[in-house]
mmCIF file of C-alpha atoms in Angstrom:
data_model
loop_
_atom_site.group_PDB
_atom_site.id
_atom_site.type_symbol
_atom_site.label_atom_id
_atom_site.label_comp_id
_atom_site.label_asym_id
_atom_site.label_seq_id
_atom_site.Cartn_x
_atom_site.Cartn_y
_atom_site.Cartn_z
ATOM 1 C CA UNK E 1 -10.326 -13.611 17.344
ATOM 2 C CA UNK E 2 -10.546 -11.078 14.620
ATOM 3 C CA UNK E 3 -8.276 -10.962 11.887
ATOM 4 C CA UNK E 4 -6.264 -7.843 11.685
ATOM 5 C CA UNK E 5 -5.208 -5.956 8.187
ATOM 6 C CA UNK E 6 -3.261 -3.136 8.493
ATOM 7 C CA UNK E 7 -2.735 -0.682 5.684
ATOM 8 C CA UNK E 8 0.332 0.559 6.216
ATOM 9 C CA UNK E 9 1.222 3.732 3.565
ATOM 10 C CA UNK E 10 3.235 6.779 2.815
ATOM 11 C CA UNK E 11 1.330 9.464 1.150
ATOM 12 C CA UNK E 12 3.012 13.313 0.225
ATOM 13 C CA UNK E 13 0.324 14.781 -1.902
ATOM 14 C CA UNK E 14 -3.243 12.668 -0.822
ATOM 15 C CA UNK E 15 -3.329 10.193 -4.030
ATOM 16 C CA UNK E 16 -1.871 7.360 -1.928
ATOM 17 C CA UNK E 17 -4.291 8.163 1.041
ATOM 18 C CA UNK E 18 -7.348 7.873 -1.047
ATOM 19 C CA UNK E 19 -6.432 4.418 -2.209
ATOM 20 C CA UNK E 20 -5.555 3.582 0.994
ATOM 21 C CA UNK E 21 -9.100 4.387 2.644
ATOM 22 C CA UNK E 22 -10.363 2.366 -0.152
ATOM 23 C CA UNK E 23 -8.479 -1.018 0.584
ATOM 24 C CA UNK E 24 -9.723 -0.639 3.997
ATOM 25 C CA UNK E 25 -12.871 -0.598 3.026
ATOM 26 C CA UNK E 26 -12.907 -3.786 1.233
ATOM 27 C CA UNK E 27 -11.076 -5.552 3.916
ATOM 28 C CA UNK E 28 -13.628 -4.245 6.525
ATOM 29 C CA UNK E 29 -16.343 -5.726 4.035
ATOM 30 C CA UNK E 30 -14.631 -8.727 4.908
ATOM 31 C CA UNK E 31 -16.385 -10.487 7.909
ATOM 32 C CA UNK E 32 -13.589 -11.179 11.027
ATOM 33 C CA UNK E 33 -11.458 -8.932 9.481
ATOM 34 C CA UNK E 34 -10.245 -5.503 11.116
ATOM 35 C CA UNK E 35 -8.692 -3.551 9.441
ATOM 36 C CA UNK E 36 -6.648 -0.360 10.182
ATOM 37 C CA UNK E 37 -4.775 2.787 8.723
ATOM 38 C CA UNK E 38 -1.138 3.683 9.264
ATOM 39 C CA UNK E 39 0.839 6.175 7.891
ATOM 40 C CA UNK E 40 4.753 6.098 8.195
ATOM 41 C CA UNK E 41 6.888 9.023 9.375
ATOM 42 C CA UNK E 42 7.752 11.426 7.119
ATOM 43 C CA UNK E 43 11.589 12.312 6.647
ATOM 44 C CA UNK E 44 11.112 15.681 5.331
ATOM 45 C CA UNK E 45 11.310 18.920 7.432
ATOM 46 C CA UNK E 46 8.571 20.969 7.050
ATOM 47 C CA UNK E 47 10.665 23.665 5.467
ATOM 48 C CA UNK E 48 10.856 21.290 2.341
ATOM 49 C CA UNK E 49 7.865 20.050 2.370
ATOM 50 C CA UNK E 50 6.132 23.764 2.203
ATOM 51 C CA UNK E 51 8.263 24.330 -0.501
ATOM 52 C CA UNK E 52 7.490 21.334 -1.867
ATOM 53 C CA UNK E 53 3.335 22.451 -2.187
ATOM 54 C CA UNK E 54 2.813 19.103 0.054
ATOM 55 C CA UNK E 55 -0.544 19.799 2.435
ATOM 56 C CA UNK E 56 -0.850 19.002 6.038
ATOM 57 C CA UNK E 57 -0.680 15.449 6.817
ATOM 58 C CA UNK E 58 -3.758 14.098 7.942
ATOM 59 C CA UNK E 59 -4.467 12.344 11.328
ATOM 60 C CA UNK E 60 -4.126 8.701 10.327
ATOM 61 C CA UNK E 61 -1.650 7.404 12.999
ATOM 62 C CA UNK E 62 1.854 7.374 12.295
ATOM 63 C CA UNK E 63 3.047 3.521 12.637
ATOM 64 C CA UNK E 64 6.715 2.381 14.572
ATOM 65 C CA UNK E 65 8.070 -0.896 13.213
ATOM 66 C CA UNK E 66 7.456 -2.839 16.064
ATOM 67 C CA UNK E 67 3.767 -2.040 15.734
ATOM 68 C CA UNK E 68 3.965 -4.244 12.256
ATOM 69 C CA UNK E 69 4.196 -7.379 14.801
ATOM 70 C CA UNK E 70 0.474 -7.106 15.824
ATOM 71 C CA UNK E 71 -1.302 -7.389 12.012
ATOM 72 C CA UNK E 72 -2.046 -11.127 10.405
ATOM 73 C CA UNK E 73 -1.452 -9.175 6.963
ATOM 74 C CA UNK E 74 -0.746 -6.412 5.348
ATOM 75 C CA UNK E 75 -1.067 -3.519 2.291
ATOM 76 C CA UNK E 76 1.858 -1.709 1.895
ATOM 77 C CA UNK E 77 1.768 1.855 -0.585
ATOM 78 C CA UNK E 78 3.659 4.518 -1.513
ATOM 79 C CA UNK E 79 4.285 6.731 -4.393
ATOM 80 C CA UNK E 80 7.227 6.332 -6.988
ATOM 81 C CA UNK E 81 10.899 7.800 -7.154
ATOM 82 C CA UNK E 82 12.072 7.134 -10.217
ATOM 83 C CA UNK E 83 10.628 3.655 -10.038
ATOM 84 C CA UNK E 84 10.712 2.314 -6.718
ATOM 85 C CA UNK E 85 9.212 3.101 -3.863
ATOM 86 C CA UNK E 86 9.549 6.789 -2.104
ATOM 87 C CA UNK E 87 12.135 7.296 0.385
ATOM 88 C CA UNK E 88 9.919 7.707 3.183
ATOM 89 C CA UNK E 89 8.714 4.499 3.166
ATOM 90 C CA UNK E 90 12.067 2.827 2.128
ATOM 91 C CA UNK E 91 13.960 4.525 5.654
ATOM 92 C CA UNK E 92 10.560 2.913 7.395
ATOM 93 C CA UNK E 93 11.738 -1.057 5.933
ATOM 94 C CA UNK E 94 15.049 -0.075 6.750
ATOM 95 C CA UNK E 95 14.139 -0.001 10.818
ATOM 96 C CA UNK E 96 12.781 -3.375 10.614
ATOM 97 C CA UNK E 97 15.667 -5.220 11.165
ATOM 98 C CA UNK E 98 14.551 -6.196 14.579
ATOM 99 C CA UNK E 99 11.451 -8.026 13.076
ATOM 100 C CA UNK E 100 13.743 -9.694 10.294
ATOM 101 C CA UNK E 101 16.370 -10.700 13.075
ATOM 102 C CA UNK E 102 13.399 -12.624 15.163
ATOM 103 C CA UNK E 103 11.497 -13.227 11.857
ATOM 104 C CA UNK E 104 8.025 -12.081 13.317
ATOM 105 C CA UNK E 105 7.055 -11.238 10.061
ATOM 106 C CA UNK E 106 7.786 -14.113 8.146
ATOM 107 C CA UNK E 107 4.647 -16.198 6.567
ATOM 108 C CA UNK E 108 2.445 -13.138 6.668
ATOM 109 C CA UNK E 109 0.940 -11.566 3.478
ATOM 110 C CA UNK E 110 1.331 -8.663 2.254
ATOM 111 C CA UNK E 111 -0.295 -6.566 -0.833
ATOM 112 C CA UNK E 112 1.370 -3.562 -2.716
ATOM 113 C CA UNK E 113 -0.252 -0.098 -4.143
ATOM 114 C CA UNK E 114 0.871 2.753 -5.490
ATOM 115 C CA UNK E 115 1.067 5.916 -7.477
ATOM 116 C CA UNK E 116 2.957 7.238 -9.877
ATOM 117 C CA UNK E 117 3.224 10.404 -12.362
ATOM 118 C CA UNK E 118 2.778 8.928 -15.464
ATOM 119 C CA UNK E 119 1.421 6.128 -17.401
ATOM 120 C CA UNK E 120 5.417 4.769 -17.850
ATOM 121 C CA UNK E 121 6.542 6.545 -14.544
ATOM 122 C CA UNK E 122 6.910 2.755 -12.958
ATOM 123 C CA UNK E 123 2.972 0.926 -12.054
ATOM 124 C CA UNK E 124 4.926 -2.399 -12.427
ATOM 125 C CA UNK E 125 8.280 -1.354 -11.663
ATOM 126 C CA UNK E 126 7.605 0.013 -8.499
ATOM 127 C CA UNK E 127 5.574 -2.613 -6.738
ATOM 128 C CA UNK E 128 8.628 -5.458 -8.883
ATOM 129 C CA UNK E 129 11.606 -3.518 -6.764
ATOM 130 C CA UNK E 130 9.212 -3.670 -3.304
ATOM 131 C CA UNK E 131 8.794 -7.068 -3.603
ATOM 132 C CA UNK E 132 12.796 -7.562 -1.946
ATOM 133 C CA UNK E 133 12.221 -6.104 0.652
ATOM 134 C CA UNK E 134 9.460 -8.208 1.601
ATOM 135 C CA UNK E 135 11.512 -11.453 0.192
ATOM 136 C CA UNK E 136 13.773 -10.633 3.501
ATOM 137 C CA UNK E 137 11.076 -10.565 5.984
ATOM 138 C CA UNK E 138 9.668 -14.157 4.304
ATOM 139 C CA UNK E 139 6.505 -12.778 3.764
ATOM 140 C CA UNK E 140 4.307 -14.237 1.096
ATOM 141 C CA UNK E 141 3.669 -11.455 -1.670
ATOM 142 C CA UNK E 142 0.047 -11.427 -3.071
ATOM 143 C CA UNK E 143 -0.839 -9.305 -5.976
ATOM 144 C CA UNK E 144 -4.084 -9.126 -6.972
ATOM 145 C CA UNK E 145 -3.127 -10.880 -10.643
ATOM 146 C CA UNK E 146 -6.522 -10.467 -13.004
ATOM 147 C CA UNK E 147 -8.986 -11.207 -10.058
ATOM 148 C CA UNK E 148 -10.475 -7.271 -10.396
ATOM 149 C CA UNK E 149 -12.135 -8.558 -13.891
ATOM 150 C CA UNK E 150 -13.088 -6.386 -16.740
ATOM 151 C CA UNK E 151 -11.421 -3.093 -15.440
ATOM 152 C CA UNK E 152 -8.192 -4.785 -15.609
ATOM 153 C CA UNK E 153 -8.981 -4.904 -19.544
ATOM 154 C CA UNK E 154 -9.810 -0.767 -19.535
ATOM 155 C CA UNK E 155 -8.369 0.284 -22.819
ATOM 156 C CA UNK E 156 -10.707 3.339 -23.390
ATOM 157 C CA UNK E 157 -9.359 5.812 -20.387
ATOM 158 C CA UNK E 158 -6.598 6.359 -18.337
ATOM 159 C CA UNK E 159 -6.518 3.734 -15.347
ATOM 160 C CA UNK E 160 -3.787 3.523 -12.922
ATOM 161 C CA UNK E 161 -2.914 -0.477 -11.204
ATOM 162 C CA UNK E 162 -1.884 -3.415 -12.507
ATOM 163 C CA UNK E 163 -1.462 -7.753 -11.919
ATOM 164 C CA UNK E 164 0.677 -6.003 -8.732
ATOM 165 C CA UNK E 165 -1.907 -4.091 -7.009
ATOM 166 C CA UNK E 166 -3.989 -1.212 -7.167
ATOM 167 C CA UNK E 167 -2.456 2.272 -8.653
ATOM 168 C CA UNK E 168 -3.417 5.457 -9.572
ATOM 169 C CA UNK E 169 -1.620 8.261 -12.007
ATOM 170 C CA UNK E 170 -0.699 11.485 -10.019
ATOM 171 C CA UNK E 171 -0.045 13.625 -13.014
ATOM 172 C CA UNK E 172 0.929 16.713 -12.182
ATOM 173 C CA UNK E 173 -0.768 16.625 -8.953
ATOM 174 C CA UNK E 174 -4.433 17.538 -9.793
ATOM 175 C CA UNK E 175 -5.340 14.496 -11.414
ATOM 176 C CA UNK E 176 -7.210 12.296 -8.510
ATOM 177 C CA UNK E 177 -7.962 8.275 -8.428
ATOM 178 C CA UNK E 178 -11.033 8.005 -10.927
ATOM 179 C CA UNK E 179 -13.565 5.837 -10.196
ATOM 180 C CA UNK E 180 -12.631 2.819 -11.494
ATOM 181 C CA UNK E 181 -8.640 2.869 -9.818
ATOM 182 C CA UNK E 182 -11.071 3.262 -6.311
ATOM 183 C CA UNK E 183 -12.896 0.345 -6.970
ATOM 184 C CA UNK E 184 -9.974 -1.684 -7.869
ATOM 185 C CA UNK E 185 -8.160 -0.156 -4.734
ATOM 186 C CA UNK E 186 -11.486 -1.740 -3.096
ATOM 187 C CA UNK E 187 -11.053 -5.164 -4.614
ATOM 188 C CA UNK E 188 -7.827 -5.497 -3.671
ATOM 189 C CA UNK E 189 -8.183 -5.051 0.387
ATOM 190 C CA UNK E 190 -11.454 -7.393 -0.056
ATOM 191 C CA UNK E 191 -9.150 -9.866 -1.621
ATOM 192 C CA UNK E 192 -6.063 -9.819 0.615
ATOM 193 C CA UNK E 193 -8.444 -9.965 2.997
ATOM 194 C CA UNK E 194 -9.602 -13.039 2.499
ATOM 195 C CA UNK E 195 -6.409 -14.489 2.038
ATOM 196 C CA UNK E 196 -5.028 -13.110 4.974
ATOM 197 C CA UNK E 197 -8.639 -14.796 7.415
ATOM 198 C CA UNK E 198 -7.867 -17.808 5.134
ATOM 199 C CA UNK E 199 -3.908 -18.284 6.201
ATOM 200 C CA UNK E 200 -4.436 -17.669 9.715
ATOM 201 C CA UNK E 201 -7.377 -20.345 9.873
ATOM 202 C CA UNK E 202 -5.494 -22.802 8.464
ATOM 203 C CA UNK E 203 -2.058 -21.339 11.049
#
């Protein structure tokens, strides 16, 4: 039976979507592993959100919290709000208290990503203040520590991520995930993975 990953995200302006279809690459690379895209509802009206510059959402299914039930593991992102996790995502966690009262998510692990605006607008901070919500549900948190190598060392240009999990800088919108922040996006669904086929062989 196939191990399932889903990458579960929240994405206004696309940077969070491309790291997304990254991660599920490299936990497709991963053989028994299936892994799928989610995106949680938005909370916006659209009247906002046009003001707001946000495109179209694209068709990645939108998720409901009892869906969360079905995966082995898990990559949760989302951009920053002044250094925690966007809103959006936040009133998604906050309809999960049927899976916390029967603990159906407890034991599973779960990864973090995200983006943020600027090189101190929160890459640790934001994936630190996540981590509580998944302390509730008793999942195990797995960050991706210094496993990605060399470009965790990247001193010469701008790289979003961190020990957390994969990250990208937003800027002021037009700046996209280089390169090197898409192949550590990569690493990290490769590696959580594995961890996740790992934990339910040994279940």
């Amino acid at each position: 039976m196939a191990t399932k990953v889903y990458i579960v995200y929240y994405s206004m302006y696309g940077h969070v979507e491309k790291l997304a279809e990254e991660i599920k690459k490299g936990a497709s690379s991963v053989e028994g592993v299936e892994a799928q895209l989610w995106q949680v509802p938005e909370t916006l009206p659209e009247e906002v959100l046009g003001k707001m510059s946000a495109p179209p959402k694209s068709d990645v299914p939108i998720i409901t919290p009892g869906e969360l039930a079905e995966a082995d593991g898990f990559v949760f992102g989302f951009p920053t709000r002044f250094g925690m996790m966007a809103a959006q995502f936040k009133a998604f966690l906050d309809a999960t208290g049927g899976l916390w009262k029967t603990q159906q998510l407890a034991s599973k692990p779960a990864g973090i990503f995200f983006s943020t605006g600027s090189q101190g607008g929160g890459q640790e901070t934001t994936a630190l203040t996540a981590i509580t919500q998944l302390v509730h549900h008793g999942m195990i948190f797995v960050p991706i520590g210094y496993t990605f190598g060399a470009g965790m060392f990247e001193m010469e240009k701008v790289k979003g991520g961190s020990p957390y999990g994969a990250g990208t800088f937003a800027g002021d919108g037009s700046r996209q995930p280089t390169e090197l922040e898409l192949e550590q996006a990569f690493h990290q669904g490769k590696y959580i993975a594995a961890i996740t086929k790992k934990l339910k062989g040994a279940a």
